[in-house]
PDB file of C-alpha atoms in Angstrom:
ATOM      1  CA  VAL A   1       9.205-195.646 -93.982  1.00  0.00           C
ATOM      2  CA  MET A   2       8.791-196.445 -97.629  1.00  0.00           C
ATOM      3  CA  ASP A   3      10.533-199.523 -98.956  1.00  0.00           C
ATOM      4  CA  ALA A   4      10.862-200.961-102.440  1.00  0.00           C
ATOM      5  CA  ALA A   5       7.662-202.972-101.986  1.00  0.00           C
ATOM      6  CA  LYS A   6       5.719-199.794-101.219  1.00  0.00           C
ATOM      7  CA  LEU A   7       7.191-198.037-104.248  1.00  0.00           C
ATOM      8  CA  CYS A   8       6.227-200.966-106.471  1.00  0.00           C
ATOM      9  CA  SER A   9       2.764-200.788-104.960  1.00  0.00           C
ATOM     10  CA  VAL A  10       2.504-197.082-105.808  1.00  0.00           C
ATOM     11  CA  LEU A  11       3.495-197.770-109.402  1.00  0.00           C
ATOM     12  CA  LYS A  12       1.438-200.952-109.795  1.00  0.00           C
ATOM     13  CA  ASP A  13      -1.725-199.772-108.086  1.00  0.00           C
ATOM     14  CA  ALA A  14      -2.270-196.705-110.228  1.00  0.00           C
ATOM     15  CA  ASP A  15      -6.016-196.413-110.477  1.00  0.00           C
ATOM     16  CA  TYR A  16      -5.892-194.762-113.848  1.00  0.00           C
ATOM     17  CA  THR A  17      -5.495-196.038-117.361  1.00  0.00           C
ATOM     18  CA  VAL A  18      -3.298-194.304-119.901  1.00  0.00           C
ATOM     19  CA  LYS A  19      -6.470-193.081-121.567  1.00  0.00           C
ATOM     20  CA  ASP A  20      -7.639-191.498-118.261  1.00  0.00           C
ATOM     21  CA  LEU A  21      -4.322-189.740-117.857  1.00  0.00           C
ATOM     22  CA  LEU A  22      -4.284-188.454-121.444  1.00  0.00           C
ATOM     23  CA  GLU A  23      -7.796-187.081-121.109  1.00  0.00           C
ATOM     24  CA  SER A  24      -7.192-185.330-117.793  1.00  0.00           C
ATOM     25  CA  PRO A  25      -3.973-183.363-117.357  1.00  0.00           C
ATOM     26  CA  GLN A  26      -4.878-182.693-113.706  1.00  0.00           C
ATOM     27  CA  LEU A  27      -5.278-186.403-113.047  1.00  0.00           C
ATOM     28  CA  ALA A  28      -1.966-187.091-114.775  1.00  0.00           C
ATOM     29  CA  LYS A  29      -0.255-184.383-112.710  1.00  0.00           C
ATOM     30  CA  LYS A  30      -1.674-185.864-109.496  1.00  0.00           C
ATOM     31  CA  GLN A  31      -0.479-189.370-110.425  1.00  0.00           C
ATOM     32  CA  ILE A  32       2.987-188.086-111.357  1.00  0.00           C
ATOM     33  CA  LYS A  33       3.279-186.260-108.017  1.00  0.00           C
ATOM     34  CA  THR A  34       2.334-189.455-106.166  1.00  0.00           C
ATOM     35  CA  ILE A  35       4.974-191.444-108.034  1.00  0.00           C
ATOM     36  CA  ILE A  36       7.657-188.766-107.527  1.00  0.00           C
ATOM     37  CA  ASN A  37       6.917-188.613-103.794  1.00  0.00           C
ATOM     38  CA  GLY A  38       7.231-192.401-103.600  1.00  0.00           C
ATOM     39  CA  ILE A  39      10.581-192.290-105.394  1.00  0.00           C
ATOM     40  CA  ARG A  40      11.828-189.478-103.125  1.00  0.00           C
ATOM     41  CA  GLU A  41      10.935-191.473-100.027  1.00  0.00           C
ATOM     42  CA  THR A  42      12.721-194.522-101.410  1.00  0.00           C
ATOM     43  CA  ILE A  43      15.847-192.490-102.224  1.00  0.00           C
ATOM     44  CA  TYR A  44      15.788-190.993 -98.733  1.00  0.00           C
ATOM     45  CA  ASP A  45      15.532-194.461 -97.232  1.00  0.00           C
ATOM     46  CA  LEU A  46      18.584-195.614 -99.191  1.00  0.00           C
ATOM     47  CA  ARG A  47      20.756-192.916 -97.616  1.00  0.00           C
ATOM     48  CA  PRO A  48      18.910-191.018 -94.898  1.00  0.00           C
ATOM     49  CA  THR A  49      20.261-187.460 -95.008  1.00  0.00           C
ATOM     50  CA  THR A  50      19.477-187.111 -91.325  1.00  0.00           C
ATOM     51  CA  LEU A  51      22.530-189.253 -90.527  1.00  0.00           C
ATOM     52  CA  ASP A  52      24.684-186.525 -92.085  1.00  0.00           C
ATOM     53  CA  ASP A  53      22.553-183.581 -90.971  1.00  0.00           C
ATOM     54  CA  ILE A  54      21.703-184.357 -87.347  1.00  0.00           C
ATOM     55  CA  GLY A  55      23.738-187.480 -86.552  1.00  0.00           C
ATOM     56  CA  TRP A  56      23.125-191.029 -85.419  1.00  0.00           C
ATOM     57  CA  ASN A  57      21.381-190.399 -82.087  1.00  0.00           C
ATOM     58  CA  ALA A  58      18.885-187.876 -83.451  1.00  0.00           C
ATOM     59  CA  THR A  59      18.128-190.065 -86.485  1.00  0.00           C
ATOM     60  CA  VAL A  60      17.464-193.091 -84.280  1.00  0.00           C
ATOM     61  CA  SER A  61      15.362-190.934 -81.963  1.00  0.00           C
ATOM     62  CA  CYS A  62      13.263-189.759 -84.946  1.00  0.00           C
ATOM     63  CA  LEU A  63      12.771-193.378 -86.011  1.00  0.00           C
ATOM     64  CA  HIS A  64      11.711-194.313 -82.476  1.00  0.00           C
ATOM     65  CA  ASP A  65       9.228-191.424 -82.329  1.00  0.00           C
ATOM     66  CA  SER A  66       7.733-192.246 -85.737  1.00  0.00           C
ATOM     67  CA  LEU A  67       7.298-195.912 -84.778  1.00  0.00           C
ATOM     68  CA  ILE A  68       5.465-194.918 -81.607  1.00  0.00           C
ATOM     69  CA  GLN A  69       3.112-192.728 -83.667  1.00  0.00           C
ATOM     70  CA  GLU A  70       2.553-195.294 -86.451  1.00  0.00           C
ATOM     71  CA  THR A  71       1.820-198.403 -84.409  1.00  0.00           C
ATOM     72  CA  ASP A  72       0.222-199.675 -81.218  1.00  0.00           C
ATOM     73  CA  ILE A  73       3.269-201.840 -80.520  1.00  0.00           C
ATOM     74  CA  GLN A  74       5.314-200.788 -77.490  1.00  0.00           C
ATOM     75  CA  VAL A  75       8.709-199.767 -78.865  1.00  0.00           C
ATOM     76  CA  HIS A  76      11.778-200.215 -76.668  1.00  0.00           C
ATOM     77  CA  PHE A  77      15.109-198.869 -77.974  1.00  0.00           C
ATOM     78  CA  ASP A  78      18.488-198.967 -76.239  1.00  0.00           C
ATOM     79  CA  ILE A  79      20.922-198.047 -78.975  1.00  0.00           C
ATOM     80  CA  ASP A  80      24.509-196.855 -78.554  1.00  0.00           C
ATOM     81  CA  GLU A  81      25.889-194.057 -80.660  1.00  0.00           C
ATOM     82  CA  LEU A  82      27.508-195.099 -83.906  1.00  0.00           C
ATOM     83  CA  ASP A  83      30.095-193.054 -85.770  1.00  0.00           C
ATOM     84  CA  CYS A  84      28.501-191.834 -89.000  1.00  0.00           C
ATOM     85  CA  ASP A  85      31.907-191.181 -90.583  1.00  0.00           C
ATOM     86  CA  ASP A  86      31.830-194.823 -91.632  1.00  0.00           C
ATOM     87  CA  GLY A  87      28.832-194.187 -93.871  1.00  0.00           C
ATOM     88  CA  VAL A  88      28.461-197.734 -95.165  1.00  0.00           C
ATOM     89  CA  THR A  89      28.273-199.280 -91.703  1.00  0.00           C
ATOM     90  CA  ALA A  90      26.051-196.564 -90.221  1.00  0.00           C
ATOM     91  CA  VAL A  91      23.569-196.626 -93.113  1.00  0.00           C
ATOM     92  CA  SER A  92      23.544-200.434 -93.217  1.00  0.00           C
ATOM     93  CA  VAL A  93      22.925-200.786 -89.479  1.00  0.00           C
ATOM     94  CA  TYR A  94      20.228-198.112 -89.649  1.00  0.00           C
ATOM     95  CA  ARG A  95      18.531-199.867 -92.593  1.00  0.00           C
ATOM     96  CA  ILE A  96      18.708-203.221 -90.749  1.00  0.00           C
ATOM     97  CA  ILE A  97      17.015-201.609 -87.742  1.00  0.00           C
ATOM     98  CA  CYS A  98      14.338-200.025 -89.983  1.00  0.00           C
ATOM     99  CA  GLU A  99      13.696-203.265 -91.866  1.00  0.00           C
ATOM    100  CA  SER A 100      13.422-205.283 -88.670  1.00  0.00           C
ATOM    101  CA  CYS A 101      10.932-202.782 -87.242  1.00  0.00           C
ATOM    102  CA  GLN A 102       8.851-202.938 -90.427  1.00  0.00           C
ATOM    103  CA  ASN A 103       8.910-206.751 -90.348  1.00  0.00           C
ATOM    104  CA  ILE A 104       7.688-206.726 -86.759  1.00  0.00           C
ATOM    105  CA  ILE A 105       4.912-204.250 -87.566  1.00  0.00           C
ATOM    106  CA  LYS A 106       3.768-206.079 -90.724  1.00  0.00           C
ATOM    107  CA  HIS A 107       4.053-209.712 -89.698  1.00  0.00           C
ATOM    108  CA  SER A 108       4.514-210.408 -85.993  1.00  0.00           C
ATOM    109  CA  HIS A 109       1.256-209.376 -84.295  1.00  0.00           C
ATOM    110  CA  ALA A 110       3.537-208.365 -81.410  1.00  0.00           C
ATOM    111  CA  LYS A 111       2.661-206.200 -78.455  1.00  0.00           C
ATOM    112  CA  ASN A 112       6.318-205.242 -77.866  1.00  0.00           C
ATOM    113  CA  MET A 113       9.506-204.832 -79.855  1.00  0.00           C
ATOM    114  CA  TRP A 114      12.962-204.422 -78.391  1.00  0.00           C
ATOM    115  CA  ILE A 115      15.937-203.107 -80.331  1.00  0.00           C
ATOM    116  CA  PHE A 116      19.260-203.100 -78.492  1.00  0.00           C
ATOM    117  CA  MET A 117      22.567-202.081 -80.029  1.00  0.00           C
ATOM    118  CA  LYS A 118      25.826-202.023 -78.132  1.00  0.00           C
ATOM    119  CA  VAL A 119      29.172-200.988 -79.571  1.00  0.00           C
ATOM    120  CA  GLN A 120      31.919-202.855 -77.747  1.00  0.00           C
ATOM    121  CA  GLY A 121      35.499-202.633 -78.945  1.00  0.00           C
ATOM    122  CA  ASN A 122      35.587-203.651 -82.578  1.00  0.00           C
ATOM    123  CA  CYS A 123      32.116-205.139 -82.629  1.00  0.00           C
ATOM    124  CA  ILE A 124      28.562-203.927 -83.025  1.00  0.00           C
ATOM    125  CA  HIS A 125      26.051-206.168 -81.251  1.00  0.00           C
ATOM    126  CA  LEU A 126      22.465-205.772 -82.433  1.00  0.00           C
ATOM    127  CA  SER A 127      19.560-207.594 -80.807  1.00  0.00           C
ATOM    128  CA  ILE A 128      16.076-207.364 -82.307  1.00  0.00           C
ATOM    129  CA  GLN A 129      13.233-209.069 -80.492  1.00  0.00           C
ATOM    130  CA  ASP A 130       9.451-209.179 -80.446  1.00  0.00           C
ATOM    131  CA  ASP A 131       6.779-211.066 -78.531  1.00  0.00           C
ATOM    132  CA  GLY A 132       4.727-211.901 -81.615  1.00  0.00           C
ATOM    133  CA  ILE A 133       3.720-215.108 -83.351  1.00  0.00           C
ATOM    134  CA  GLY A 134       7.111-215.931 -84.872  1.00  0.00           C
ATOM    135  CA  PHE A 135       7.380-217.531 -88.286  1.00  0.00           C
ATOM    136  CA  GLN A 136       8.288-220.863 -89.774  1.00  0.00           C
ATOM    137  CA  ALA A 137      12.038-221.232 -90.254  1.00  0.00           C
ATOM    138  CA  HIS A 138      11.543-222.526 -93.801  1.00  0.00           C
ATOM    139  CA  ASP A 139       9.553-219.349 -94.578  1.00  0.00           C
ATOM    140  CA  GLU A 140      12.542-217.138 -93.768  1.00  0.00           C
ATOM    141  CA  ASN A 141      13.779-217.358 -97.372  1.00  0.00           C
ATOM    142  CA  ASN A 142      10.406-216.157 -98.640  1.00  0.00           C
ATOM    143  CA  HIS A 143      10.608-212.897 -96.706  1.00  0.00           C
ATOM    144  CA  PHE A 144      12.385-210.160 -98.640  1.00  0.00           C
ATOM    145  CA  GLY A 145      13.030-208.236 -95.438  1.00  0.00           C
ATOM    146  CA  MET A 146      14.926-211.122 -93.861  1.00  0.00           C
ATOM    147  CA  GLN A 147      16.896-211.678 -97.081  1.00  0.00           C
ATOM    148  CA  PHE A 148      17.732-207.976 -97.201  1.00  0.00           C
ATOM    149  CA  MET A 149      18.953-208.039 -93.604  1.00  0.00           C
ATOM    150  CA  ARG A 150      21.079-211.162 -94.170  1.00  0.00           C
ATOM    151  CA  GLU A 151      22.657-209.618 -97.270  1.00  0.00           C
ATOM    152  CA  ARG A 152      23.487-206.384 -95.409  1.00  0.00           C
ATOM    153  CA  VAL A 153      25.026-208.324 -92.532  1.00  0.00           C
ATOM    154  CA  LEU A 154      27.102-210.486 -94.896  1.00  0.00           C
ATOM    155  CA  LEU A 155      28.310-207.414 -96.817  1.00  0.00           C
ATOM    156  CA  LEU A 156      29.609-206.063 -93.494  1.00  0.00           C
ATOM    157  CA  SER A 157      31.338-209.428 -92.759  1.00  0.00           C
ATOM    158  CA  GLY A 158      28.924-210.000 -89.898  1.00  0.00           C
ATOM    159  CA  LYS A 159      26.903-212.885 -88.518  1.00  0.00           C
ATOM    160  CA  MET A 160      23.147-213.162 -88.059  1.00  0.00           C
ATOM    161  CA  ASN A 161      21.275-215.698 -85.960  1.00  0.00           C
ATOM    162  CA  VAL A 162      17.464-215.994 -85.984  1.00  0.00           C
ATOM    163  CA  GLU A 163      15.445-217.770 -83.301  1.00  0.00           C
ATOM    164  CA  THR A 164      11.692-217.890 -83.756  1.00  0.00           C
ATOM    165  CA  GLY A 165       8.763-219.611 -82.138  1.00  0.00           C
ATOM    166  CA  ASP A 166       5.278-219.128 -80.732  1.00  0.00           C
ATOM    167  CA  CYS A 167       6.553-216.514 -78.282  1.00  0.00           C
ATOM    168  CA  GLY A 168       8.177-214.273 -80.869  1.00  0.00           C
ATOM    169  CA  THR A 169      11.363-213.817 -82.793  1.00  0.00           C
ATOM    170  CA  HIS A 170      14.864-212.898 -81.656  1.00  0.00           C
ATOM    171  CA  ILE A 171      17.482-211.835 -84.167  1.00  0.00           C
ATOM    172  CA  TYR A 172      21.028-211.431 -83.015  1.00  0.00           C
ATOM    173  CA  ILE A 173      23.528-209.683 -85.290  1.00  0.00           C
ATOM    174  CA  GLU A 174      27.225-209.183 -84.782  1.00  0.00           C
ATOM    175  CA  ILE A 175      29.101-206.842 -87.116  1.00  0.00           C
ATOM    176  CA  PRO A 176      32.856-206.173 -86.941  1.00  0.00           C
ATOM    177  CA  ARG A 177      33.861-202.551 -86.591  1.00  0.00           C
ATOM    178  CA  TYR A 178      36.951-201.332 -88.326  1.00  0.00           C
ATOM    179  CA  LEU A 179      38.572-198.629 -86.226  1.00  0.00           C
TER     180      LEU A 179
END
């Protein structure tokens, strides 16, 4: 799953100078294709078309399967169906789940991750947990992923609570559902 940091990395880490690209049209074409693919992945991540095409359950299942293939972390999902007609909520919850999974993979050194989402009445309850090394509470503001998640939750008028320590991190999110 490509995020903005990865896209910046693609653009920043170009191994070629302008002179190289001007002297070799094939090299320039290759670099342009790499950048375009990075942009396409980022656009897809902003609004995954699979939510519209195959629905919530299949999209979450694809995410689960890709996480299992990409990492050695044991991935445990128990996620209720969410109505994709409310595009803003569905995309936001999906992006929060994706971001939390990426944070766990990149930073936690966890052996397990658990993502639970229950839809009860007018509330979406999301629990994200790992058995990794945790992080310092004062470092939370230095993590773009955590800031991104907090902003998404606030935009949905939700609440987010983070507990972290030597035995991992547990994030609990509650988002109101407007029926």
